[in-house]
């Protein structure tokens, strides 16, 4: 799964390896919020997503609540917090399939956290691309209206089977999209999105592109959104870890 992540560097464009590149807006307004570095983005918080506005296809960076609320929910609640959607079943699951078909988004990040229990320590690990650059996680989003007609927008991150590196920490990982794949997902290429080719698009990124390391356990508290979250663990904690598992 993916339950916390970072966005420290500001995303500036998508499709960097494609002949088609979309520059992301850098002016703060009602639809494109001001950028603020995040060291511990957590569920139920408002986080940045990149999407196309349905009415005119304009690309926006919007703030949405992490934890998808299906549009058909009567109460505005779900039995569990829908922060992740499995890529293998997202096209069929009732809570996700409408968003998968019509409301896809990209969730920018430059690292994410997973936890592994070792003896008495619930140790967080920080997983990144090898070059520590910004990447985009595949996401879906929804708009929900309350009884007064007030809307709220929310999103979930797609996950896939872990690659050989990330499997050392957890058996799932976020779907990370790069280059042309970011645009295929955002624009909804029907030859891929609507066919079995989607399983290749939404599979794990190559393990050689990634790295991980143990980090400070203060990240366990989602109220801690500070640079210390990505520092090495204290000496007394790191000596207890078997880094090779």
mmCIF file of C-alpha atoms in Angstrom:
data_model
loop_
_atom_site.group_PDB
_atom_site.id
_atom_site.type_symbol
_atom_site.label_atom_id
_atom_site.label_comp_id
_atom_site.label_asym_id
_atom_site.label_seq_id
_atom_site.Cartn_x
_atom_site.Cartn_y
_atom_site.Cartn_z
ATOM 1 C CA UNK A 1 0.000 0.000 0.000
ATOM 2 C CA UNK A 2 0.988 3.641 0.080
ATOM 3 C CA UNK A 3 0.010 5.417 3.287
ATOM 4 C CA UNK A 4 2.403 8.395 3.489
ATOM 5 C CA UNK A 5 4.591 10.232 1.028
ATOM 6 C CA UNK A 6 6.659 13.366 0.444
ATOM 7 C CA UNK A 7 6.543 16.171 -2.095
ATOM 8 C CA UNK A 8 9.505 18.377 -1.285
ATOM 9 C CA UNK A 9 10.384 19.558 -4.800
ATOM 10 C CA UNK A 10 7.782 21.440 -6.810
ATOM 11 C CA UNK A 11 6.534 19.506 -9.870
ATOM 12 C CA UNK A 12 6.913 21.641 -13.001
ATOM 13 C CA UNK A 13 5.841 19.429 -15.917
ATOM 14 C CA UNK A 14 4.671 15.979 -16.964
ATOM 15 C CA UNK A 15 5.658 13.896 -19.957
ATOM 16 C CA UNK A 16 9.333 14.760 -19.636
ATOM 17 C CA UNK A 17 10.383 11.872 -21.871
ATOM 18 C CA UNK A 18 7.711 12.522 -24.474
ATOM 19 C CA UNK A 19 7.506 14.750 -27.510
ATOM 20 C CA UNK A 20 4.478 16.175 -25.749
ATOM 21 C CA UNK A 21 5.184 17.924 -22.468
ATOM 22 C CA UNK A 22 2.588 19.652 -20.315
ATOM 23 C CA UNK A 23 3.881 22.497 -18.211
ATOM 24 C CA UNK A 24 2.168 22.660 -14.840
ATOM 25 C CA UNK A 25 0.806 26.012 -13.661
ATOM 26 C CA UNK A 26 3.058 27.965 -11.342
ATOM 27 C CA UNK A 27 0.681 30.783 -10.432
ATOM 28 C CA UNK A 28 -1.321 30.356 -7.241
ATOM 29 C CA UNK A 29 -5.074 30.904 -7.558
ATOM 30 C CA UNK A 30 -8.307 29.215 -6.532
ATOM 31 C CA UNK A 31 -7.691 26.241 -8.836
ATOM 32 C CA UNK A 32 -3.905 26.061 -8.563
ATOM 33 C CA UNK A 33 -2.913 26.369 -4.908
ATOM 34 C CA UNK A 34 0.432 27.695 -3.743
ATOM 35 C CA UNK A 35 3.095 25.017 -3.397
ATOM 36 C CA UNK A 36 4.229 24.008 0.077
ATOM 37 C CA UNK A 37 6.860 21.284 0.648
ATOM 38 C CA UNK A 38 5.396 18.189 2.307
ATOM 39 C CA UNK A 39 7.550 15.794 4.317
ATOM 40 C CA UNK A 40 4.717 13.616 5.606
ATOM 41 C CA UNK A 41 1.609 13.815 3.430
ATOM 42 C CA UNK A 42 -1.065 11.690 5.106
ATOM 43 C CA UNK A 43 -4.611 10.417 4.516
ATOM 44 C CA UNK A 44 -7.537 12.780 5.198
ATOM 45 C CA UNK A 45 -5.265 15.751 4.513
ATOM 46 C CA UNK A 46 -5.519 18.029 1.494
ATOM 47 C CA UNK A 47 -2.762 17.097 -0.970
ATOM 48 C CA UNK A 48 -1.820 18.162 -4.502
ATOM 49 C CA UNK A 49 -3.045 16.230 -7.531
ATOM 50 C CA UNK A 50 -2.718 16.921 -11.257
ATOM 51 C CA UNK A 51 -5.822 16.414 -13.384
ATOM 52 C CA UNK A 52 -7.658 17.613 -16.455
ATOM 53 C CA UNK A 53 -10.692 19.773 -15.820
ATOM 54 C CA UNK A 54 -13.664 17.957 -17.444
ATOM 55 C CA UNK A 55 -15.247 20.994 -19.067
ATOM 56 C CA UNK A 56 -12.248 22.259 -21.031
ATOM 57 C CA UNK A 57 -9.441 19.690 -20.587
ATOM 58 C CA UNK A 58 -7.200 22.290 -18.947
ATOM 59 C CA UNK A 59 -4.513 20.746 -16.742
ATOM 60 C CA UNK A 60 -4.748 21.835 -13.109
ATOM 61 C CA UNK A 61 -2.895 21.247 -9.879
ATOM 62 C CA UNK A 62 -5.663 20.975 -7.305
ATOM 63 C CA UNK A 63 -5.824 20.217 -3.603
ATOM 64 C CA UNK A 64 -7.998 17.224 -2.729
ATOM 65 C CA UNK A 65 -8.638 15.149 0.344
ATOM 66 C CA UNK A 66 -6.670 11.897 0.341
ATOM 67 C CA UNK A 67 -9.239 9.159 0.888
ATOM 68 C CA UNK A 68 -11.702 8.697 -1.959
ATOM 69 C CA UNK A 69 -15.399 9.203 -1.264
ATOM 70 C CA UNK A 70 -17.580 7.682 -4.021
ATOM 71 C CA UNK A 71 -20.057 10.112 -5.568
ATOM 72 C CA UNK A 72 -22.955 7.753 -4.789
ATOM 73 C CA UNK A 73 -22.317 7.693 -1.033
ATOM 74 C CA UNK A 74 -25.420 8.858 0.840
ATOM 75 C CA UNK A 75 -23.745 9.719 4.109
ATOM 76 C CA UNK A 76 -20.372 11.026 3.016
ATOM 77 C CA UNK A 77 -18.704 8.113 4.816
ATOM 78 C CA UNK A 78 -17.235 4.758 3.841
ATOM 79 C CA UNK A 79 -16.692 1.629 5.917
ATOM 80 C CA UNK A 80 -12.945 2.091 5.501
ATOM 81 C CA UNK A 81 -10.749 4.951 4.336
ATOM 82 C CA UNK A 82 -10.212 4.427 0.605
ATOM 83 C CA UNK A 83 -6.686 5.774 0.251
ATOM 84 C CA UNK A 84 -5.498 3.068 -2.175
ATOM 85 C CA UNK A 85 -7.065 1.190 -5.081
ATOM 86 C CA UNK A 86 -5.552 -2.054 -6.359
ATOM 87 C CA UNK A 87 -4.591 -1.611 -10.018
ATOM 88 C CA UNK A 88 -5.568 -5.212 -10.757
ATOM 89 C CA UNK A 89 -9.230 -4.617 -9.813
ATOM 90 C CA UNK A 90 -9.769 -0.837 -9.997
ATOM 91 C CA UNK A 91 -11.700 -1.109 -13.275
ATOM 92 C CA UNK A 92 -14.326 -3.398 -11.695
ATOM 93 C CA UNK A 93 -14.676 -2.357 -8.054
ATOM 94 C CA UNK A 94 -17.941 -0.402 -7.465
ATOM 95 C CA UNK A 95 -16.196 2.232 -5.350
ATOM 96 C CA UNK A 96 -13.592 2.934 -8.038
ATOM 97 C CA UNK A 97 -14.759 1.980 -11.531
ATOM 98 C CA UNK A 98 -16.557 5.248 -12.413
ATOM 99 C CA UNK A 99 -13.533 7.294 -11.372
ATOM 100 C CA UNK A 100 -11.242 4.923 -13.256
ATOM 101 C CA UNK A 101 -13.243 5.446 -16.435
ATOM 102 C CA UNK A 102 -13.646 9.234 -16.267
ATOM 103 C CA UNK A 103 -11.654 10.840 -13.447
ATOM 104 C CA UNK A 104 -7.992 9.854 -13.475
ATOM 105 C CA UNK A 105 -5.259 11.996 -11.962
ATOM 106 C CA UNK A 106 -1.543 12.073 -11.192
ATOM 107 C CA UNK A 107 -0.295 12.410 -7.630
ATOM 108 C CA UNK A 108 3.158 14.038 -7.573
ATOM 109 C CA UNK A 109 5.690 12.805 -5.016
ATOM 110 C CA UNK A 110 9.437 12.482 -4.572
ATOM 111 C CA UNK A 111 9.351 9.650 -2.045
ATOM 112 C CA UNK A 112 6.993 7.482 -0.027
ATOM 113 C CA UNK A 113 7.125 5.619 3.272
ATOM 114 C CA UNK A 114 6.525 2.018 4.219
ATOM 115 C CA UNK A 115 6.963 0.303 7.581
ATOM 116 C CA UNK A 116 8.535 -2.991 8.575
ATOM 117 C CA UNK A 117 8.314 -4.581 11.985
ATOM 118 C CA UNK A 118 11.671 -5.653 13.393
ATOM 119 C CA UNK A 119 11.684 -6.981 16.939
ATOM 120 C CA UNK A 120 10.049 -4.213 18.972
ATOM 121 C CA UNK A 121 10.589 -1.519 16.323
ATOM 122 C CA UNK A 122 8.001 -0.444 13.749
ATOM 123 C CA UNK A 123 10.635 1.083 11.506
ATOM 124 C CA UNK A 124 9.748 3.485 8.662
ATOM 125 C CA UNK A 125 11.614 3.274 5.366
ATOM 126 C CA UNK A 126 11.799 5.972 2.712
ATOM 127 C CA UNK A 127 11.569 4.823 -0.917
ATOM 128 C CA UNK A 128 12.591 7.047 -3.833
ATOM 129 C CA UNK A 129 13.750 7.014 -7.412
ATOM 130 C CA UNK A 130 17.505 6.560 -7.607
ATOM 131 C CA UNK A 131 17.997 10.179 -8.704
ATOM 132 C CA UNK A 132 15.535 11.474 -6.051
ATOM 133 C CA UNK A 133 13.464 13.253 -8.701
ATOM 134 C CA UNK A 134 9.742 13.967 -8.611
ATOM 135 C CA UNK A 135 7.559 11.136 -9.930
ATOM 136 C CA UNK A 136 3.845 10.734 -10.522
ATOM 137 C CA UNK A 137 1.651 8.094 -8.915
ATOM 138 C CA UNK A 138 -1.485 7.009 -10.766
ATOM 139 C CA UNK A 139 -4.617 8.208 -9.013
ATOM 140 C CA UNK A 140 -8.380 8.486 -9.372
ATOM 141 C CA UNK A 141 -10.644 11.210 -7.998
ATOM 142 C CA UNK A 142 -14.292 11.884 -7.244
ATOM 143 C CA UNK A 143 -16.625 14.755 -6.376
ATOM 144 C CA UNK A 144 -19.209 14.209 -3.647
ATOM 145 C CA UNK A 145 -22.147 16.516 -2.855
ATOM 146 C CA UNK A 146 -23.814 16.829 0.522
ATOM 147 C CA UNK A 147 -27.528 17.441 1.051
ATOM 148 C CA UNK A 148 -27.011 21.177 0.663
ATOM 149 C CA UNK A 149 -25.237 20.744 -2.661
ATOM 150 C CA UNK A 150 -21.796 21.588 -1.291
ATOM 151 C CA UNK A 151 -19.094 19.627 -3.083
ATOM 152 C CA UNK A 152 -15.894 18.027 -1.845
ATOM 153 C CA UNK A 153 -13.205 16.361 -3.939
ATOM 154 C CA UNK A 154 -11.120 13.351 -2.915
ATOM 155 C CA UNK A 155 -8.629 10.928 -4.422
ATOM 156 C CA UNK A 156 -7.022 7.510 -4.053
ATOM 157 C CA UNK A 157 -3.628 6.221 -5.199
ATOM 158 C CA UNK A 158 -3.335 3.066 -7.284
ATOM 159 C CA UNK A 159 -1.063 0.302 -6.034
ATOM 160 C CA UNK A 160 0.539 -2.690 -7.701
ATOM 161 C CA UNK A 161 2.689 -5.684 -6.795
ATOM 162 C CA UNK A 162 6.035 -4.623 -5.345
ATOM 163 C CA UNK A 163 9.187 -4.925 -7.418
ATOM 164 C CA UNK A 164 12.116 -6.959 -6.074
ATOM 165 C CA UNK A 165 13.609 -3.999 -4.212
ATOM 166 C CA UNK A 166 10.489 -2.594 -2.556
ATOM 167 C CA UNK A 167 9.303 -6.114 -1.691
ATOM 168 C CA UNK A 168 11.996 -6.117 0.992
ATOM 169 C CA UNK A 169 9.824 -3.637 2.858
ATOM 170 C CA UNK A 170 6.250 -4.261 1.655
ATOM 171 C CA UNK A 171 4.443 -6.489 -0.851
ATOM 172 C CA UNK A 172 2.653 -3.546 -2.541
ATOM 173 C CA UNK A 173 3.858 -0.263 -3.973
ATOM 174 C CA UNK A 174 2.267 2.743 -5.669
ATOM 175 C CA UNK A 175 1.878 2.707 -9.447
ATOM 176 C CA UNK A 176 4.627 5.078 -10.616
ATOM 177 C CA UNK A 177 4.192 6.516 -14.112
ATOM 178 C CA UNK A 178 6.895 8.149 -16.203
ATOM 179 C CA UNK A 179 7.233 9.776 -19.619
ATOM 180 C CA UNK A 180 4.529 8.866 -22.125
ATOM 181 C CA UNK A 181 2.749 6.735 -19.530
ATOM 182 C CA UNK A 182 1.841 9.811 -17.473
ATOM 183 C CA UNK A 183 0.013 11.284 -20.444
ATOM 184 C CA UNK A 184 -1.588 7.975 -21.433
ATOM 185 C CA UNK A 185 -3.067 7.769 -17.939
ATOM 186 C CA UNK A 186 -4.121 11.400 -17.687
ATOM 187 C CA UNK A 187 -5.654 11.530 -21.149
ATOM 188 C CA UNK A 188 -7.290 8.108 -20.921
ATOM 189 C CA UNK A 189 -5.970 6.341 -24.026
ATOM 190 C CA UNK A 190 -8.812 3.869 -24.599
ATOM 191 C CA UNK A 191 -6.602 1.346 -26.421
ATOM 192 C CA UNK A 192 -4.784 0.857 -23.122
ATOM 193 C CA UNK A 193 -7.106 1.998 -20.324
ATOM 194 C CA UNK A 194 -10.008 -0.114 -21.609
ATOM 195 C CA UNK A 195 -8.032 -3.229 -22.521
ATOM 196 C CA UNK A 196 -5.749 -5.747 -20.862
ATOM 197 C CA UNK A 197 -2.802 -3.544 -21.842
ATOM 198 C CA UNK A 198 -3.632 -1.561 -18.684
ATOM 199 C CA UNK A 199 -1.985 -4.266 -16.593
ATOM 200 C CA UNK A 200 1.369 -3.472 -18.196
ATOM 201 C CA UNK A 201 0.831 0.276 -17.804
ATOM 202 C CA UNK A 202 -0.082 -0.126 -14.140
ATOM 203 C CA UNK A 203 2.632 -2.611 -13.189
ATOM 204 C CA UNK A 204 5.660 -1.999 -10.934
ATOM 205 C CA UNK A 205 8.503 0.244 -11.999
ATOM 206 C CA UNK A 206 11.868 -1.486 -12.473
ATOM 207 C CA UNK A 207 13.629 -2.051 -9.156
ATOM 208 C CA UNK A 208 16.899 -0.740 -10.591
ATOM 209 C CA UNK A 209 15.317 2.703 -10.763
ATOM 210 C CA UNK A 210 14.707 2.856 -7.018
ATOM 211 C CA UNK A 211 16.418 2.958 -3.635
ATOM 212 C CA UNK A 212 15.344 2.942 0.012
ATOM 213 C CA UNK A 213 16.706 3.682 3.462
ATOM 214 C CA UNK A 214 15.575 3.719 7.082
ATOM 215 C CA UNK A 215 14.406 7.097 8.369
ATOM 216 C CA UNK A 216 13.468 8.869 11.571
ATOM 217 C CA UNK A 217 10.504 7.280 13.435
ATOM 218 C CA UNK A 218 9.021 10.740 14.013
ATOM 219 C CA UNK A 219 7.319 10.209 10.649
ATOM 220 C CA UNK A 220 5.054 7.701 12.428
ATOM 221 C CA UNK A 221 3.094 10.674 13.784
ATOM 222 C CA UNK A 222 1.252 12.287 10.883
ATOM 223 C CA UNK A 223 1.344 15.624 12.684
ATOM 224 C CA UNK A 224 5.093 15.741 12.067
ATOM 225 C CA UNK A 225 5.492 17.308 8.639
ATOM 226 C CA UNK A 226 9.073 18.541 8.956
ATOM 227 C CA UNK A 227 12.466 17.938 7.261
ATOM 228 C CA UNK A 228 13.563 15.682 10.134
ATOM 229 C CA UNK A 229 11.130 13.032 8.853
ATOM 230 C CA UNK A 230 13.554 11.990 6.103
ATOM 231 C CA UNK A 231 16.691 12.013 8.228
ATOM 232 C CA UNK A 232 18.423 8.829 9.338
ATOM 233 C CA UNK A 233 16.989 7.209 12.491
ATOM 234 C CA UNK A 234 18.631 8.010 15.808
ATOM 235 C CA UNK A 235 21.770 5.963 16.490
ATOM 236 C CA UNK A 236 20.119 3.989 19.276
ATOM 237 C CA UNK A 237 17.326 2.924 16.910
ATOM 238 C CA UNK A 238 19.473 2.229 13.833
ATOM 239 C CA UNK A 239 21.713 -0.188 15.723
ATOM 240 C CA UNK A 240 18.707 -2.482 16.224
ATOM 241 C CA UNK A 241 17.963 -2.808 12.522
ATOM 242 C CA UNK A 242 18.960 -5.606 10.195
ATOM 243 C CA UNK A 243 19.211 -3.543 7.030
ATOM 244 C CA UNK A 244 19.565 -6.632 4.846
ATOM 245 C CA UNK A 245 16.442 -8.251 6.307
#
